[in-house]
Amino acid sequence: EDGLAQGWFRQENMLFTSWRQWWRTHPQVVSLSAGAFAGMSAEALLFPLDSAKTRLQSRRGFWGSGGLRGIYRGLGTAICGAVPASAIFFTTYETVKTVVDRDASASARRYVATCTMASVLGELTAACIRVPVDMAKQRLQTGQKGGSPLRVQPSLLAASFQATAMRDVAQSGFQFPVYECLKLGAATWMSVDLNQLPTTTSACCGSIAGMASAIVTTPFDLVKTRLNLRASEVTAVAGRTTGRNASWALMVSEAREIYGTHGARGFFKGAGLRGMW
């Protein structure tokens, strides 16, 4: 019996060692898995804030779009989209950082520039998944019927993609460089290597950068939300233009409507909830 037990433990140890070596030699898979898990967890935990923000930004207002009722409506759609989108983003982000700058510690300025480019490319690739998912999710959050993005005009989908890309690129272009700069500053102040920075310090740097970038990019998010919630009135706006100009006409129409109704302050509706999210 002792020999059988020793053999079983030896086999299990060899299996664990082989798996550990495989994960170390496949960093892209690690980024893919970690990104998918992080996206799913964040979406599930913070979904009430996202629903409240969407309802606040809608034309009908928070209470007209459902208030606190059905605050988790659309959660399944959000999770199904968050998993592949987050996985694609983090995989692209880590791959670009590895390929472009293998010796990031040589220059802080070069390291920040690499992180900026990596985050922008990651957001652009992930937007291909996020745009149709967000359109379906936000229509469910506000109780609209016909939430499938397959039933909307191509010009509306293109306008939503442009607004989403502008928001995500601007947010990542601001958030990740600020995050990396804060970490570099904290590491210098604490006289430690960047890789040895405490987890709590890195979390604080990420929270500050994320909150600031979310608030600054609220105007893009508001236009995107309004576009995703548009219905039959889209035909009148898009019908006056053709091709690629139709999507830009929709974005300009939304921006003019927001400014004409609420002024410049109206572009930051929901900024507090975005900062918390």
mmCIF file of C-alpha atoms in Angstrom:
data_model
loop_
_atom_site.group_PDB
_atom_site.id
_atom_site.type_symbol
_atom_site.label_atom_id
_atom_site.label_comp_id
_atom_site.label_asym_id
_atom_site.label_seq_id
_atom_site.Cartn_x
_atom_site.Cartn_y
_atom_site.Cartn_z
ATOM 1 C CA GLU A 1 0.000 0.000 0.000
ATOM 2 C CA ASP A 2 2.855 2.386 0.762
ATOM 3 C CA GLY A 3 4.324 1.714 -2.669
ATOM 4 C CA LEU A 4 1.005 2.404 -4.364
ATOM 5 C CA ALA A 5 0.579 5.651 -2.437
ATOM 6 C CA GLN A 6 4.100 6.805 -3.259
ATOM 7 C CA GLY A 7 3.561 5.981 -6.914
ATOM 8 C CA TRP A 8 0.291 7.905 -6.973
ATOM 9 C CA PHE A 9 1.850 10.973 -5.330
ATOM 10 C CA ARG A 10 4.817 10.801 -7.701
ATOM 11 C CA GLN A 11 2.504 10.692 -10.718
ATOM 12 C CA GLU A 12 0.435 13.593 -9.438
ATOM 13 C CA ASN A 13 3.588 15.639 -8.806
ATOM 14 C CA MET A 14 4.841 14.976 -12.329
ATOM 15 C CA LEU A 15 1.482 16.000 -13.782
ATOM 16 C CA PHE A 16 1.456 19.217 -11.725
ATOM 17 C CA THR A 17 5.046 20.016 -12.780
ATOM 18 C CA SER A 18 4.272 19.469 -16.447
ATOM 19 C CA TRP A 19 1.215 21.728 -16.247
ATOM 20 C CA ARG A 20 3.241 24.437 -14.495
ATOM 21 C CA GLN A 21 5.928 24.289 -17.186
ATOM 22 C CA TRP A 22 3.284 24.441 -19.917
ATOM 23 C CA TRP A 23 1.708 27.587 -18.442
ATOM 24 C CA ARG A 24 5.122 29.240 -18.159
ATOM 25 C CA THR A 25 5.924 28.544 -21.810
ATOM 26 C CA HIS A 26 2.527 29.821 -23.044
ATOM 27 C CA PRO A 27 2.124 33.335 -21.604
ATOM 28 C CA GLN A 28 -0.535 34.240 -24.199
ATOM 29 C CA VAL A 29 -2.816 31.546 -22.819
ATOM 30 C CA VAL A 30 -2.298 32.923 -19.322
ATOM 31 C CA SER A 31 -3.268 36.424 -20.514
ATOM 32 C CA LEU A 32 -6.279 35.014 -22.353
ATOM 33 C CA SER A 33 -7.544 33.101 -19.313
ATOM 34 C CA ALA A 34 -6.823 35.870 -16.820
ATOM 35 C CA GLY A 35 -8.463 38.486 -19.034
ATOM 36 C CA ALA A 36 -11.577 36.379 -19.525
ATOM 37 C CA PHE A 37 -11.936 35.706 -15.798
ATOM 38 C CA ALA A 38 -11.300 39.348 -14.874
ATOM 39 C CA GLY A 39 -13.822 40.618 -17.421
ATOM 40 C CA MET A 40 -16.525 38.191 -16.305
ATOM 41 C CA SER A 41 -15.979 38.944 -12.604
ATOM 42 C CA ALA A 42 -15.960 42.719 -13.057
ATOM 43 C CA GLU A 43 -19.071 42.649 -15.240
ATOM 44 C CA ALA A 44 -21.014 40.538 -12.743
ATOM 45 C CA LEU A 45 -20.019 42.540 -9.653
ATOM 46 C CA LEU A 46 -20.435 46.020 -11.133
ATOM 47 C CA PHE A 47 -23.430 45.395 -13.385
ATOM 48 C CA PRO A 48 -25.912 47.392 -11.208
ATOM 49 C CA LEU A 49 -23.738 50.496 -11.637
ATOM 50 C CA ASP A 50 -23.605 49.950 -15.389
ATOM 51 C CA SER A 51 -27.393 49.550 -15.576
ATOM 52 C CA ALA A 52 -27.945 52.694 -13.519
ATOM 53 C CA LYS A 53 -25.541 54.630 -15.743
ATOM 54 C CA THR A 54 -27.281 53.452 -18.927
ATOM 55 C CA ARG A 55 -30.719 54.373 -17.610
ATOM 56 C CA LEU A 56 -29.487 57.768 -16.437
ATOM 57 C CA GLN A 57 -27.999 58.538 -19.867
ATOM 58 C CA SER A 58 -31.078 57.447 -21.841
ATOM 59 C CA ARG A 59 -33.540 59.953 -23.275
ATOM 60 C CA ARG A 60 -36.257 58.814 -20.877
ATOM 61 C CA GLY A 61 -34.053 59.333 -17.841
ATOM 62 C CA PHE A 62 -33.324 57.010 -14.943
ATOM 63 C CA TRP A 63 -36.855 56.498 -13.651
ATOM 64 C CA GLY A 64 -38.433 56.485 -17.086
ATOM 65 C CA SER A 65 -36.114 53.641 -18.130
ATOM 66 C CA GLY A 66 -37.005 51.437 -15.182
ATOM 67 C CA GLY A 67 -35.373 53.011 -12.147
ATOM 68 C CA LEU A 68 -34.249 50.308 -9.750
ATOM 69 C CA ARG A 69 -36.543 47.646 -11.205
ATOM 70 C CA GLY A 70 -34.850 44.838 -13.130
ATOM 71 C CA ILE A 71 -31.406 46.230 -12.394
ATOM 72 C CA TYR A 72 -29.805 42.936 -13.461
ATOM 73 C CA ARG A 73 -31.661 42.741 -16.769
ATOM 74 C CA GLY A 74 -29.131 41.967 -19.512
ATOM 75 C CA LEU A 75 -26.499 40.467 -17.196
ATOM 76 C CA GLY A 76 -26.242 37.233 -19.175
ATOM 77 C CA THR A 77 -25.619 39.114 -22.409
ATOM 78 C CA ALA A 78 -23.003 41.276 -20.712
ATOM 79 C CA ILE A 79 -21.087 38.302 -19.313
ATOM 80 C CA CYS A 80 -21.170 36.433 -22.625
ATOM 81 C CA GLY A 81 -19.613 39.460 -24.298
ATOM 82 C CA ALA A 82 -17.198 40.401 -21.515
ATOM 83 C CA VAL A 83 -15.400 37.049 -21.543
ATOM 84 C CA PRO A 84 -14.163 37.098 -25.173
ATOM 85 C CA ALA A 85 -13.726 40.884 -25.283
ATOM 86 C CA SER A 86 -11.558 40.990 -22.155
ATOM 87 C CA ALA A 87 -9.592 37.949 -23.266
ATOM 88 C CA ILE A 88 -8.890 39.532 -26.660
ATOM 89 C CA PHE A 89 -7.887 42.840 -25.088
ATOM 90 C CA PHE A 90 -5.433 41.447 -22.545
ATOM 91 C CA THR A 91 -3.941 39.010 -25.044
ATOM 92 C CA THR A 92 -3.348 41.819 -27.538
ATOM 93 C CA TYR A 93 -2.054 44.115 -24.798
ATOM 94 C CA GLU A 94 0.504 41.668 -23.437
ATOM 95 C CA THR A 95 1.549 40.453 -26.894
ATOM 96 C CA VAL A 96 2.216 43.961 -28.184
ATOM 97 C CA LYS A 97 4.179 44.850 -25.053
ATOM 98 C CA THR A 98 6.308 41.719 -25.418
ATOM 99 C CA VAL A 99 6.960 42.109 -29.151
ATOM 100 C CA VAL A 100 7.576 45.868 -29.271
ATOM 101 C CA ASP A 101 9.667 46.355 -26.150
ATOM 102 C CA ARG A 102 11.320 43.311 -24.616
ATOM 103 C CA ASP A 103 13.528 45.448 -22.343
ATOM 104 C CA ALA A 104 10.961 47.873 -20.943
ATOM 105 C CA SER A 105 13.115 48.743 -17.909
ATOM 106 C CA ALA A 106 15.719 50.434 -20.127
ATOM 107 C CA SER A 107 13.648 53.593 -20.629
ATOM 108 C CA ALA A 108 10.606 54.728 -18.666
ATOM 109 C CA ARG A 109 9.417 56.956 -21.520
ATOM 110 C CA ARG A 110 9.676 54.112 -24.014
ATOM 111 C CA TYR A 111 7.891 51.774 -21.631
ATOM 112 C CA VAL A 112 4.939 54.170 -21.239
ATOM 113 C CA ALA A 113 4.742 54.692 -25.018
ATOM 114 C CA THR A 114 4.680 50.926 -25.539
ATOM 115 C CA CYS A 115 1.899 50.500 -22.998
ATOM 116 C CA THR A 116 -0.110 53.255 -24.703
ATOM 117 C CA MET A 117 0.171 51.622 -28.121
ATOM 118 C CA ALA A 118 -0.611 48.191 -26.680
ATOM 119 C CA SER A 119 -3.735 49.419 -24.894
ATOM 120 C CA VAL A 120 -5.038 51.272 -27.966
ATOM 121 C CA LEU A 121 -4.590 48.227 -30.208
ATOM 122 C CA GLY A 122 -6.179 46.035 -27.556
ATOM 123 C CA GLU A 123 -9.259 48.259 -27.354
ATOM 124 C CA LEU A 124 -9.673 48.367 -31.139
ATOM 125 C CA THR A 125 -9.616 44.589 -31.429
ATOM 126 C CA ALA A 126 -11.948 44.088 -28.455
ATOM 127 C CA ALA A 127 -14.424 46.645 -29.842
ATOM 128 C CA CYS A 128 -15.413 44.170 -32.558
ATOM 129 C CA ILE A 129 -17.030 42.104 -29.790
ATOM 130 C CA ARG A 130 -18.101 44.876 -27.430
ATOM 131 C CA VAL A 131 -20.134 46.965 -29.888
ATOM 132 C CA PRO A 132 -22.923 44.502 -30.795
ATOM 133 C CA VAL A 133 -22.960 43.097 -27.258
ATOM 134 C CA ASP A 134 -23.289 46.566 -25.700
ATOM 135 C CA MET A 135 -26.116 47.461 -28.071
ATOM 136 C CA ALA A 136 -28.099 44.366 -27.107
ATOM 137 C CA LYS A 137 -27.247 44.776 -23.414
ATOM 138 C CA GLN A 138 -28.221 48.440 -23.147
ATOM 139 C CA ARG A 139 -31.527 47.873 -24.899
ATOM 140 C CA LEU A 140 -32.301 45.140 -22.415
ATOM 141 C CA GLN A 141 -31.246 47.379 -19.522
ATOM 142 C CA THR A 142 -33.742 50.065 -20.553
ATOM 143 C CA GLY A 143 -36.546 47.621 -21.379
ATOM 144 C CA GLN A 144 -36.544 48.182 -25.139
ATOM 145 C CA LYS A 145 -37.876 45.507 -27.457
ATOM 146 C CA GLY A 146 -35.982 44.271 -30.478
ATOM 147 C CA GLY A 147 -32.619 44.358 -28.751
ATOM 148 C CA SER A 148 -30.802 42.264 -31.350
ATOM 149 C CA PRO A 149 -28.098 44.265 -33.198
ATOM 150 C CA LEU A 150 -28.910 42.214 -36.314
ATOM 151 C CA ARG A 151 -32.161 44.153 -36.683
ATOM 152 C CA VAL A 152 -30.676 47.665 -36.698
ATOM 153 C CA GLN A 153 -29.442 49.682 -39.626
ATOM 154 C CA PRO A 154 -25.789 49.131 -40.616
ATOM 155 C CA SER A 155 -25.174 52.877 -40.337
ATOM 156 C CA LEU A 156 -26.301 52.818 -36.692
ATOM 157 C CA LEU A 157 -24.037 49.868 -35.920
ATOM 158 C CA ALA A 158 -21.136 51.656 -37.641
ATOM 159 C CA ALA A 159 -21.817 54.849 -35.681
ATOM 160 C CA SER A 160 -21.897 52.881 -32.432
ATOM 161 C CA PHE A 161 -18.584 51.242 -33.342
ATOM 162 C CA GLN A 162 -16.996 54.625 -34.079
ATOM 163 C CA ALA A 163 -18.219 56.126 -30.814
ATOM 164 C CA THR A 164 -17.106 53.048 -28.865
ATOM 165 C CA ALA A 165 -13.692 53.040 -30.525
ATOM 166 C CA MET A 166 -13.218 56.743 -29.794
ATOM 167 C CA ARG A 167 -14.225 56.229 -26.165
ATOM 168 C CA ASP A 168 -12.120 53.127 -25.580
ATOM 169 C CA VAL A 169 -9.035 54.405 -27.417
ATOM 170 C CA ALA A 170 -9.195 57.722 -25.559
ATOM 171 C CA GLN A 171 -9.742 55.985 -22.233
ATOM 172 C CA SER A 172 -6.955 53.460 -22.721
ATOM 173 C CA GLY A 173 -4.652 56.094 -24.168
ATOM 174 C CA PHE A 174 -5.172 58.040 -20.957
ATOM 175 C CA GLN A 175 -5.652 55.324 -18.354
ATOM 176 C CA PHE A 176 -2.802 52.903 -18.987
ATOM 177 C CA PRO A 177 -0.032 55.509 -19.407
ATOM 178 C CA VAL A 178 -1.214 57.235 -16.224
ATOM 179 C CA TYR A 179 -1.349 53.867 -14.486
ATOM 180 C CA GLU A 180 2.167 52.942 -15.577
ATOM 181 C CA CYS A 181 3.492 56.402 -14.681
ATOM 182 C CA LEU A 182 1.927 56.187 -11.233
ATOM 183 C CA LYS A 183 3.502 52.775 -10.721
ATOM 184 C CA LEU A 184 6.897 54.028 -11.885
ATOM 185 C CA GLY A 185 6.610 57.013 -9.554
ATOM 186 C CA ALA A 186 5.551 54.810 -6.638
ATOM 187 C CA ALA A 187 8.392 52.362 -7.308
ATOM 188 C CA THR A 188 10.915 55.221 -7.416
ATOM 189 C CA TRP A 189 9.530 56.771 -4.237
ATOM 190 C CA MET A 190 9.590 53.404 -2.416
ATOM 191 C CA SER A 191 13.048 52.540 -3.850
ATOM 192 C CA VAL A 192 11.901 49.164 -5.155
ATOM 193 C CA ASP A 193 11.862 47.488 -8.541
ATOM 194 C CA LEU A 194 8.701 47.901 -10.613
ATOM 195 C CA ASN A 195 8.011 44.168 -10.457
ATOM 196 C CA GLN A 196 8.324 44.230 -6.651
ATOM 197 C CA LEU A 197 5.699 46.934 -6.131
ATOM 198 C CA PRO A 198 3.117 45.887 -3.487
ATOM 199 C CA THR A 199 -0.228 44.749 -4.829
ATOM 200 C CA THR A 200 -2.123 47.331 -2.784
ATOM 201 C CA THR A 201 -0.034 50.142 -4.259
ATOM 202 C CA SER A 202 -0.617 48.906 -7.800
ATOM 203 C CA ALA A 203 -4.347 48.646 -7.067
ATOM 204 C CA CYS A 204 -4.450 52.249 -5.833
ATOM 205 C CA CYS A 205 -2.613 53.424 -8.965
ATOM 206 C CA GLY A 206 -5.076 51.535 -11.147
ATOM 207 C CA SER A 207 -8.095 52.934 -9.315
ATOM 208 C CA ILE A 208 -6.916 56.525 -9.665
ATOM 209 C CA ALA A 209 -6.086 56.124 -13.356
ATOM 210 C CA GLY A 210 -9.323 54.284 -14.097
ATOM 211 C CA MET A 211 -11.543 56.802 -12.332
ATOM 212 C CA ALA A 212 -9.910 59.795 -14.004
ATOM 213 C CA SER A 213 -10.021 58.282 -17.493
ATOM 214 C CA ALA A 214 -13.650 57.185 -17.104
ATOM 215 C CA ILE A 215 -14.784 60.683 -16.144
ATOM 216 C CA VAL A 216 -12.823 62.386 -18.929
ATOM 217 C CA THR A 217 -14.248 60.103 -21.635
ATOM 218 C CA THR A 218 -17.890 60.309 -20.492
ATOM 219 C CA PRO A 219 -18.972 62.424 -23.530
ATOM 220 C CA PHE A 220 -17.991 59.605 -25.902
ATOM 221 C CA ASP A 221 -19.801 57.085 -23.706
ATOM 222 C CA LEU A 222 -22.955 59.206 -23.609
ATOM 223 C CA VAL A 223 -23.071 59.512 -27.405
ATOM 224 C CA LYS A 224 -22.522 55.762 -27.711
ATOM 225 C CA THR A 225 -25.350 55.017 -25.284
ATOM 226 C CA ARG A 226 -27.756 57.329 -27.092
ATOM 227 C CA LEU A 227 -26.854 55.712 -30.411
ATOM 228 C CA ASN A 228 -27.411 52.225 -29.020
ATOM 229 C CA LEU A 229 -30.855 53.223 -27.764
ATOM 230 C CA ARG A 230 -32.030 54.904 -30.947
ATOM 231 C CA ALA A 231 -35.029 53.396 -32.703
ATOM 232 C CA SER A 232 -37.179 54.438 -35.653
ATOM 233 C CA GLU A 233 -35.998 58.049 -35.780
ATOM 234 C CA VAL A 234 -32.635 56.819 -37.120
ATOM 235 C CA THR A 235 -34.109 56.444 -40.622
ATOM 236 C CA ALA A 236 -34.778 60.166 -40.946
ATOM 237 C CA VAL A 237 -31.233 61.125 -39.963
ATOM 238 C CA ALA A 238 -29.332 58.429 -41.835
ATOM 239 C CA GLY A 239 -31.569 58.656 -44.885
ATOM 240 C CA ARG A 240 -30.212 62.089 -45.789
ATOM 241 C CA THR A 241 -26.666 60.752 -46.166
ATOM 242 C CA THR A 242 -25.122 57.686 -47.704
ATOM 243 C CA GLY A 243 -22.144 55.418 -47.136
ATOM 244 C CA ARG A 244 -19.680 56.261 -44.422
ATOM 245 C CA ASN A 245 -21.182 59.734 -43.949
ATOM 246 C CA ALA A 246 -24.362 58.223 -42.489
ATOM 247 C CA SER A 247 -22.629 56.992 -39.339
ATOM 248 C CA TRP A 248 -20.931 60.343 -38.769
ATOM 249 C CA ALA A 249 -24.249 62.123 -39.328
ATOM 250 C CA LEU A 250 -25.798 60.030 -36.569
ATOM 251 C CA MET A 251 -22.995 60.884 -34.158
ATOM 252 C CA VAL A 252 -23.208 64.606 -34.949
ATOM 253 C CA SER A 253 -26.984 64.492 -34.551
ATOM 254 C CA GLU A 254 -26.677 62.972 -31.108
ATOM 255 C CA ALA A 255 -24.033 65.465 -30.004
ATOM 256 C CA ARG A 256 -26.150 68.402 -31.192
ATOM 257 C CA GLU A 257 -29.232 67.069 -29.435
ATOM 258 C CA ILE A 258 -27.347 66.634 -26.155
ATOM 259 C CA TYR A 259 -25.812 70.100 -26.351
ATOM 260 C CA GLY A 260 -29.090 71.743 -27.378
ATOM 261 C CA THR A 261 -30.995 70.127 -24.502
ATOM 262 C CA HIS A 262 -28.512 70.189 -21.627
ATOM 263 C CA GLY A 263 -25.578 72.336 -22.761
ATOM 264 C CA ALA A 264 -21.941 71.406 -22.292
ATOM 265 C CA ARG A 265 -22.627 69.930 -18.852
ATOM 266 C CA GLY A 266 -24.999 67.450 -20.422
ATOM 267 C CA PHE A 267 -22.094 65.565 -22.001
ATOM 268 C CA PHE A 268 -20.987 64.447 -18.530
ATOM 269 C CA LYS A 269 -24.265 62.847 -17.506
ATOM 270 C CA GLY A 270 -23.416 59.632 -15.702
ATOM 271 C CA ALA A 271 -19.774 60.608 -15.134
ATOM 272 C CA GLY A 272 -19.983 59.835 -11.416
ATOM 273 C CA LEU A 273 -21.306 56.326 -12.045
ATOM 274 C CA ARG A 274 -18.669 55.756 -14.718
ATOM 275 C CA GLY A 275 -15.970 56.811 -12.280
ATOM 276 C CA MET A 276 -17.315 54.407 -9.670
ATOM 277 C CA TRP A 277 -17.560 51.626 -12.250
#
